[in-house]
mmCIF file of C-alpha atoms in Angstrom:
data_model
loop_
_atom_site.group_PDB
_atom_site.id
_atom_site.type_symbol
_atom_site.label_atom_id
_atom_site.label_comp_id
_atom_site.label_asym_id
_atom_site.label_seq_id
_atom_site.Cartn_x
_atom_site.Cartn_y
_atom_site.Cartn_z
ATOM 1 C CA UNK O 23 22.036 3.248 -1.128
ATOM 2 C CA UNK O 24 21.137 3.645 2.532
ATOM 3 C CA UNK O 25 18.168 5.716 3.707
ATOM 4 C CA UNK O 26 18.722 9.316 4.750
ATOM 5 C CA UNK O 27 19.586 9.522 8.451
ATOM 6 C CA UNK O 28 17.179 11.723 10.413
ATOM 7 C CA UNK O 29 17.913 11.570 14.167
ATOM 8 C CA UNK O 30 18.522 9.345 17.185
ATOM 9 C CA UNK O 31 16.323 8.682 20.230
ATOM 10 C CA UNK O 32 18.093 6.985 23.155
ATOM 11 C CA UNK O 33 20.783 5.865 20.738
ATOM 12 C CA UNK O 34 18.317 4.307 18.275
ATOM 13 C CA UNK O 35 18.823 5.668 14.718
ATOM 14 C CA UNK O 36 15.797 6.741 12.669
ATOM 15 C CA UNK O 37 16.146 6.733 8.908
ATOM 16 C CA UNK O 38 13.937 8.338 6.268
ATOM 17 C CA UNK O 39 12.248 5.116 5.140
ATOM 18 C CA UNK O 40 11.320 3.811 8.588
ATOM 19 C CA UNK O 41 10.383 7.290 9.822
ATOM 20 C CA UNK O 42 7.950 7.825 6.938
ATOM 21 C CA UNK O 43 6.445 4.372 7.498
ATOM 22 C CA UNK O 44 6.224 4.882 11.262
ATOM 23 C CA UNK O 45 4.562 8.307 11.012
ATOM 24 C CA UNK O 46 2.088 7.084 8.388
ATOM 25 C CA UNK O 47 1.200 4.056 10.544
ATOM 26 C CA UNK O 48 0.427 6.305 13.527
ATOM 27 C CA UNK O 49 -1.711 8.623 11.373
ATOM 28 C CA UNK O 50 -3.463 5.611 9.837
ATOM 29 C CA UNK O 51 -4.276 4.184 13.256
ATOM 30 C CA UNK O 52 -5.694 7.535 14.394
ATOM 31 C CA UNK O 53 -7.803 7.746 11.227
ATOM 32 C CA UNK O 54 -9.204 4.239 11.788
ATOM 33 C CA UNK O 55 -9.930 5.003 15.447
ATOM 34 C CA UNK O 56 -11.727 8.218 14.467
ATOM 35 C CA UNK O 57 -13.869 6.365 11.944
ATOM 36 C CA UNK O 58 -14.780 3.663 14.460
ATOM 37 C CA UNK O 59 -15.614 6.310 17.059
ATOM 38 C CA UNK O 60 -18.029 8.009 14.665
ATOM 39 C CA UNK O 61 -19.660 4.664 13.932
ATOM 40 C CA UNK O 62 -19.499 3.545 17.583
ATOM 41 C CA UNK O 63 -17.251 0.612 16.788
ATOM 42 C CA UNK O 64 -15.134 -1.498 19.137
ATOM 43 C CA UNK O 65 -11.695 0.019 19.752
ATOM 44 C CA UNK O 66 -10.365 -3.290 21.089
ATOM 45 C CA UNK O 67 -11.161 -4.963 17.785
ATOM 46 C CA UNK O 68 -9.201 -2.197 16.016
ATOM 47 C CA UNK O 69 -6.129 -2.749 18.212
ATOM 48 C CA UNK O 70 -6.126 -6.516 17.661
ATOM 49 C CA UNK O 71 -6.727 -6.182 13.910
ATOM 50 C CA UNK O 72 -3.970 -3.596 13.581
ATOM 51 C CA UNK O 73 -1.493 -5.827 15.399
ATOM 52 C CA UNK O 74 -2.294 -8.772 13.105
ATOM 53 C CA UNK O 75 -2.151 -6.543 10.029
ATOM 54 C CA UNK O 76 1.197 -4.942 10.876
ATOM 55 C CA UNK O 77 2.859 -8.266 11.706
ATOM 56 C CA UNK O 78 1.696 -10.243 8.672
ATOM 57 C CA UNK O 79 2.045 -7.365 6.202
ATOM 58 C CA UNK O 80 5.644 -6.674 7.258
ATOM 59 C CA UNK O 81 6.552 -10.355 7.301
ATOM 60 C CA UNK O 82 4.938 -11.059 3.928
ATOM 61 C CA UNK O 83 6.463 -7.967 2.343
ATOM 62 C CA UNK O 84 9.960 -8.779 3.567
ATOM 63 C CA UNK O 85 9.836 -12.462 2.609
ATOM 64 C CA UNK O 86 8.575 -11.616 -0.893
ATOM 65 C CA UNK O 87 11.284 -8.955 -1.260
ATOM 66 C CA UNK O 88 13.980 -11.446 -0.275
ATOM 67 C CA UNK O 89 12.664 -14.003 -2.759
ATOM 68 C CA UNK O 90 12.508 -11.499 -5.620
ATOM 69 C CA UNK O 91 16.067 -10.329 -4.828
ATOM 70 C CA UNK O 92 17.537 -13.689 -3.843
ATOM 71 C CA UNK O 93 20.765 -13.193 -5.810
ATOM 72 C CA UNK O 94 21.506 -9.881 -4.070
ATOM 73 C CA UNK O 95 20.891 -11.189 -0.550
ATOM 74 C CA UNK O 96 22.705 -14.439 -1.217
ATOM 75 C CA UNK O 97 25.858 -12.356 -1.501
ATOM 76 C CA UNK O 98 24.849 -10.063 1.406
ATOM 77 C CA UNK O 99 23.116 -12.279 3.997
ATOM 78 C CA UNK O 100 23.786 -9.807 6.818
ATOM 79 C CA UNK O 101 21.373 -7.314 5.181
ATOM 80 C CA UNK O 102 18.361 -9.638 5.232
ATOM 81 C CA UNK O 103 17.034 -8.193 8.502
ATOM 82 C CA UNK O 104 17.787 -4.533 7.724
ATOM 83 C CA UNK O 105 14.164 -3.376 7.802
ATOM 84 C CA UNK O 106 15.225 0.190 8.560
ATOM 85 C CA UNK O 107 16.857 0.439 5.132
ATOM 86 C CA UNK O 108 13.701 -0.397 3.180
ATOM 87 C CA UNK O 109 12.950 -3.463 1.132
ATOM 88 C CA UNK O 110 9.290 -4.529 1.154
ATOM 89 C CA UNK O 111 7.453 -6.107 -1.771
ATOM 90 C CA UNK O 112 3.919 -4.851 -2.325
ATOM 91 C CA UNK O 113 2.870 -8.324 -3.454
ATOM 92 C CA UNK O 114 3.975 -9.783 -0.122
ATOM 93 C CA UNK O 115 2.519 -6.888 1.870
ATOM 94 C CA UNK O 116 -0.832 -7.347 0.144
ATOM 95 C CA UNK O 117 -0.938 -11.114 0.631
ATOM 96 C CA UNK O 118 0.148 -10.895 4.271
ATOM 97 C CA UNK O 119 -2.144 -7.964 5.029
ATOM 98 C CA UNK O 120 -5.169 -9.561 3.371
ATOM 99 C CA UNK O 121 -4.617 -12.771 5.314
ATOM 100 C CA UNK O 122 -4.345 -10.759 8.548
ATOM 101 C CA UNK O 123 -7.590 -8.902 7.844
ATOM 102 C CA UNK O 124 -9.370 -12.156 7.035
ATOM 103 C CA UNK O 125 -8.012 -13.785 10.199
ATOM 104 C CA UNK O 126 -8.984 -10.857 12.422
ATOM 105 C CA UNK O 127 -12.473 -10.746 10.893
ATOM 106 C CA UNK O 128 -12.928 -14.450 11.605
ATOM 107 C CA UNK O 129 -11.709 -14.155 15.178
ATOM 108 C CA UNK O 130 -13.898 -11.105 15.885
ATOM 109 C CA UNK O 131 -16.826 -12.460 13.850
ATOM 110 C CA UNK O 132 -16.954 -9.282 11.804
ATOM 111 C CA UNK O 133 -17.868 -9.422 8.071
ATOM 112 C CA UNK O 134 -14.767 -9.282 5.899
ATOM 113 C CA UNK O 135 -16.357 -6.542 3.751
ATOM 114 C CA UNK O 136 -16.694 -4.412 6.889
ATOM 115 C CA UNK O 137 -13.043 -4.962 7.766
ATOM 116 C CA UNK O 138 -11.837 -3.949 4.293
ATOM 117 C CA UNK O 139 -13.976 -0.814 4.429
ATOM 118 C CA UNK O 140 -12.416 0.295 7.729
ATOM 119 C CA UNK O 141 -8.931 -0.570 6.429
ATOM 120 C CA UNK O 142 -9.258 1.367 3.156
ATOM 121 C CA UNK O 143 -8.290 4.849 4.403
ATOM 122 C CA UNK O 144 -5.516 3.661 6.787
ATOM 123 C CA UNK O 145 -4.052 1.541 3.985
ATOM 124 C CA UNK O 146 -4.039 4.555 1.695
ATOM 125 C CA UNK O 147 -2.227 6.648 4.313
ATOM 126 C CA UNK O 148 0.444 3.994 4.905
ATOM 127 C CA UNK O 149 0.914 3.533 1.147
ATOM 128 C CA UNK O 150 1.472 7.282 0.783
ATOM 129 C CA UNK O 151 4.087 7.201 3.559
ATOM 130 C CA UNK O 152 5.789 4.179 2.020
ATOM 131 C CA UNK O 153 6.126 5.888 -1.363
ATOM 132 C CA UNK O 154 7.534 9.025 0.263
ATOM 133 C CA UNK O 155 10.038 6.839 2.108
ATOM 134 C CA UNK O 156 10.968 5.154 -1.171
ATOM 135 C CA UNK O 157 11.462 8.593 -2.731
ATOM 136 C CA UNK O 158 13.904 9.649 0.008
ATOM 137 C CA UNK O 159 15.766 6.368 -0.132
ATOM 138 C CA UNK O 160 15.858 6.148 -3.932
ATOM 139 C CA UNK O 161 14.155 2.756 -4.191
ATOM 140 C CA UNK O 162 11.352 1.977 -6.668
ATOM 141 C CA UNK O 163 12.975 4.733 -8.740
ATOM 142 C CA UNK O 164 11.805 5.829 -12.181
ATOM 143 C CA UNK O 165 13.465 5.174 -15.501
ATOM 144 C CA UNK O 166 15.474 7.899 -17.256
ATOM 145 C CA UNK O 167 13.134 10.272 -19.080
ATOM 146 C CA UNK O 168 12.768 13.838 -20.347
ATOM 147 C CA UNK O 169 9.250 15.117 -19.691
ATOM 148 C CA UNK O 170 7.299 17.394 -17.360
ATOM 149 C CA UNK O 171 7.044 14.611 -14.762
ATOM 150 C CA UNK O 172 10.811 14.004 -14.658
ATOM 151 C CA UNK O 173 13.106 15.284 -11.907
ATOM 152 C CA UNK O 174 16.808 15.048 -11.165
ATOM 153 C CA UNK O 175 16.753 12.119 -8.730
ATOM 154 C CA UNK O 176 19.083 9.419 -7.458
ATOM 155 C CA UNK O 177 18.438 5.705 -7.662
ATOM 156 C CA UNK O 178 19.172 2.971 -5.103
ATOM 157 C CA UNK O 179 22.857 3.014 -6.094
ATOM 158 C CA UNK O 180 23.245 6.782 -5.752
ATOM 159 C CA UNK O 181 23.334 7.494 -9.503
ATOM 160 C CA UNK O 182 21.749 10.907 -10.173
ATOM 161 C CA UNK O 183 19.911 11.475 -13.456
ATOM 162 C CA UNK O 184 16.748 13.034 -14.860
ATOM 163 C CA UNK O 185 14.145 10.323 -14.415
ATOM 164 C CA UNK O 186 10.441 9.737 -13.877
ATOM 165 C CA UNK O 187 9.386 10.921 -10.412
ATOM 166 C CA UNK O 188 7.570 7.608 -9.947
ATOM 167 C CA UNK O 189 7.577 7.640 -6.144
ATOM 168 C CA UNK O 190 6.254 11.215 -5.956
ATOM 169 C CA UNK O 191 3.486 10.498 -8.470
ATOM 170 C CA UNK O 192 2.510 7.337 -6.567
ATOM 171 C CA UNK O 193 2.416 9.237 -3.261
ATOM 172 C CA UNK O 194 0.270 11.971 -4.828
ATOM 173 C CA UNK O 195 -2.102 9.348 -6.251
ATOM 174 C CA UNK O 196 -2.447 7.752 -2.798
ATOM 175 C CA UNK O 197 -3.040 11.179 -1.228
ATOM 176 C CA UNK O 198 -5.744 11.969 -3.790
ATOM 177 C CA UNK O 199 -7.509 8.665 -3.114
ATOM 178 C CA UNK O 200 -7.159 9.283 0.623
ATOM 179 C CA UNK O 201 -8.911 12.654 0.298
ATOM 180 C CA UNK O 202 -11.680 10.978 -1.708
ATOM 181 C CA UNK O 203 -12.170 8.360 1.007
ATOM 182 C CA UNK O 204 -12.226 11.062 3.699
ATOM 183 C CA UNK O 205 -15.017 12.858 1.828
ATOM 184 C CA UNK O 206 -16.976 9.612 1.521
ATOM 185 C CA UNK O 207 -16.529 8.840 5.233
ATOM 186 C CA UNK O 208 -17.439 12.394 6.279
ATOM 187 C CA UNK O 209 -20.667 12.229 4.306
ATOM 188 C CA UNK O 210 -21.633 9.107 6.184
ATOM 189 C CA UNK O 211 -21.352 6.738 3.256
ATOM 190 C CA UNK O 212 -18.761 4.498 4.825
ATOM 191 C CA UNK O 213 -19.556 0.887 5.483
ATOM 192 C CA UNK O 214 -20.223 0.140 1.843
ATOM 193 C CA UNK O 215 -18.109 -2.703 0.531
ATOM 194 C CA UNK O 216 -18.332 -1.206 -2.959
ATOM 195 C CA UNK O 217 -16.606 1.984 -1.721
ATOM 196 C CA UNK O 218 -13.601 -0.043 -0.555
ATOM 197 C CA UNK O 219 -13.669 -1.953 -3.850
ATOM 198 C CA UNK O 220 -13.657 1.310 -5.801
ATOM 199 C CA UNK O 221 -10.639 2.507 -3.815
ATOM 200 C CA UNK O 222 -8.753 -0.749 -4.417
ATOM 201 C CA UNK O 223 -9.573 -0.668 -8.127
ATOM 202 C CA UNK O 224 -8.502 2.964 -8.558
ATOM 203 C CA UNK O 225 -5.305 2.443 -6.562
ATOM 204 C CA UNK O 226 -4.415 -0.623 -8.621
ATOM 205 C CA UNK O 227 -5.221 1.151 -11.896
ATOM 206 C CA UNK O 228 -2.970 4.108 -11.102
ATOM 207 C CA UNK O 229 -0.075 1.991 -9.844
ATOM 208 C CA UNK O 230 -0.382 -0.405 -12.790
ATOM 209 C CA UNK O 231 0.429 2.411 -15.225
ATOM 210 C CA UNK O 232 3.063 3.960 -12.949
ATOM 211 C CA UNK O 233 4.914 0.639 -12.875
ATOM 212 C CA UNK O 234 5.715 1.200 -16.559
ATOM 213 C CA UNK O 235 7.764 4.247 -15.490
ATOM 214 C CA UNK O 236 9.885 2.338 -12.976
ATOM 215 C CA UNK O 237 13.550 1.755 -13.716
ATOM 216 C CA UNK O 238 14.544 -0.630 -10.928
ATOM 217 C CA UNK O 239 15.366 -4.191 -11.952
ATOM 218 C CA UNK O 240 12.915 -6.945 -11.136
ATOM 219 C CA UNK O 241 11.439 -10.208 -12.354
ATOM 220 C CA UNK O 242 9.204 -9.937 -15.431
ATOM 221 C CA UNK O 243 6.385 -12.352 -16.264
ATOM 222 C CA UNK O 244 5.060 -12.043 -19.825
ATOM 223 C CA UNK O 245 6.360 -8.500 -19.992
ATOM 224 C CA UNK O 246 4.814 -7.322 -16.722
ATOM 225 C CA UNK O 247 6.114 -6.937 -13.192
ATOM 226 C CA UNK O 248 4.693 -9.211 -10.456
ATOM 227 C CA UNK O 249 3.043 -6.130 -8.921
ATOM 228 C CA UNK O 250 1.336 -5.367 -12.228
ATOM 229 C CA UNK O 251 -0.171 -8.842 -12.372
ATOM 230 C CA UNK O 252 -1.475 -8.321 -8.846
ATOM 231 C CA UNK O 253 -2.932 -4.961 -9.892
ATOM 232 C CA UNK O 254 -4.713 -6.667 -12.803
ATOM 233 C CA UNK O 255 -6.276 -9.162 -10.380
ATOM 234 C CA UNK O 256 -7.365 -6.339 -8.053
ATOM 235 C CA UNK O 257 -8.882 -4.318 -10.899
ATOM 236 C CA UNK O 258 -10.872 -7.308 -12.171
ATOM 237 C CA UNK O 259 -12.013 -8.184 -8.633
ATOM 238 C CA UNK O 260 -13.098 -4.580 -7.985
ATOM 239 C CA UNK O 261 -15.081 -4.453 -11.227
ATOM 240 C CA UNK O 262 -16.767 -7.728 -10.287
ATOM 241 C CA UNK O 263 -17.760 -6.519 -6.791
ATOM 242 C CA UNK O 264 -19.011 -3.136 -8.018
ATOM 243 C CA UNK O 265 -20.874 -4.770 -10.915
ATOM 244 C CA UNK O 266 -22.561 -7.209 -8.568
ATOM 245 C CA UNK O 267 -23.517 -4.301 -6.309
ATOM 246 C CA UNK O 268 -25.039 -2.364 -9.203
ATOM 247 C CA UNK O 269 -26.915 -5.434 -10.370
ATOM 248 C CA UNK O 270 -28.282 -5.897 -6.860
ATOM 249 C CA UNK O 271 -29.508 -2.291 -6.818
ATOM 250 C CA UNK O 272 -31.181 -2.689 -10.205
ATOM 251 C CA UNK O 273 -32.919 -5.912 -9.262
ATOM 252 C CA UNK O 274 -33.865 -4.660 -5.768
ATOM 253 C CA UNK O 275 -34.987 -1.022 -6.239
ATOM 254 C CA UNK O 276 -36.285 -0.831 -2.669
ATOM 255 C CA UNK O 277 -32.746 -0.864 -1.289
ATOM 256 C CA UNK O 278 -31.636 2.596 -0.259
ATOM 257 C CA UNK O 279 -27.943 1.869 0.182
ATOM 258 C CA UNK O 280 -25.733 3.608 -2.314
ATOM 259 C CA UNK O 281 -22.264 2.864 -3.590
#
């Protein structure tokens, strides 16, 4: 099912999915710039890092999506480049985006932990926009259910039924984490690698359980989706980083930095 058509600018069509992504990207960039301004960071570094991040995240997400849906696109090769109609794999977006952040940190000689901390809130904002776009398009739809979290929604194929409002719940979870990060940044506790790790762990934990409510077809590995395996890795990595931070605080009581 194609995304909902919104409007045209100079003959260029804007659909619901790309509009939500585009708006969230602009808001995310403004949020990152505001944070750097408060901390007297380098705006040029932000621009370069954002360019690398956008390019590699989009490329990785699209390539992974094509690989996971190879049978569909083998029969419809003309749709492979239809970015405006959705179709990004979180696994690919994460791999491409992480590589871009690592590359930009190396080129700018900025600690990778610092880069991930600055990227935490913008990433949360873009993720919220992406889930709202998926909700409008009907992708990443929920399985048929009858509970308080179910709504009458359509899937990718236009079939309307009462199903889990997976995309809405995911967007709300991202928004909640975004508000938490804004509070942390406002209180001047940004710059802590453990804060970014906590965000990643909480995001992965929430999306891991929400993936059980999804009804769209995908590849399963030992009963779990590829995204769920990635979430498991992120949760374990976050616990490791936070645990190491706590151990460092216990063994070095003179340190005043907090998580």
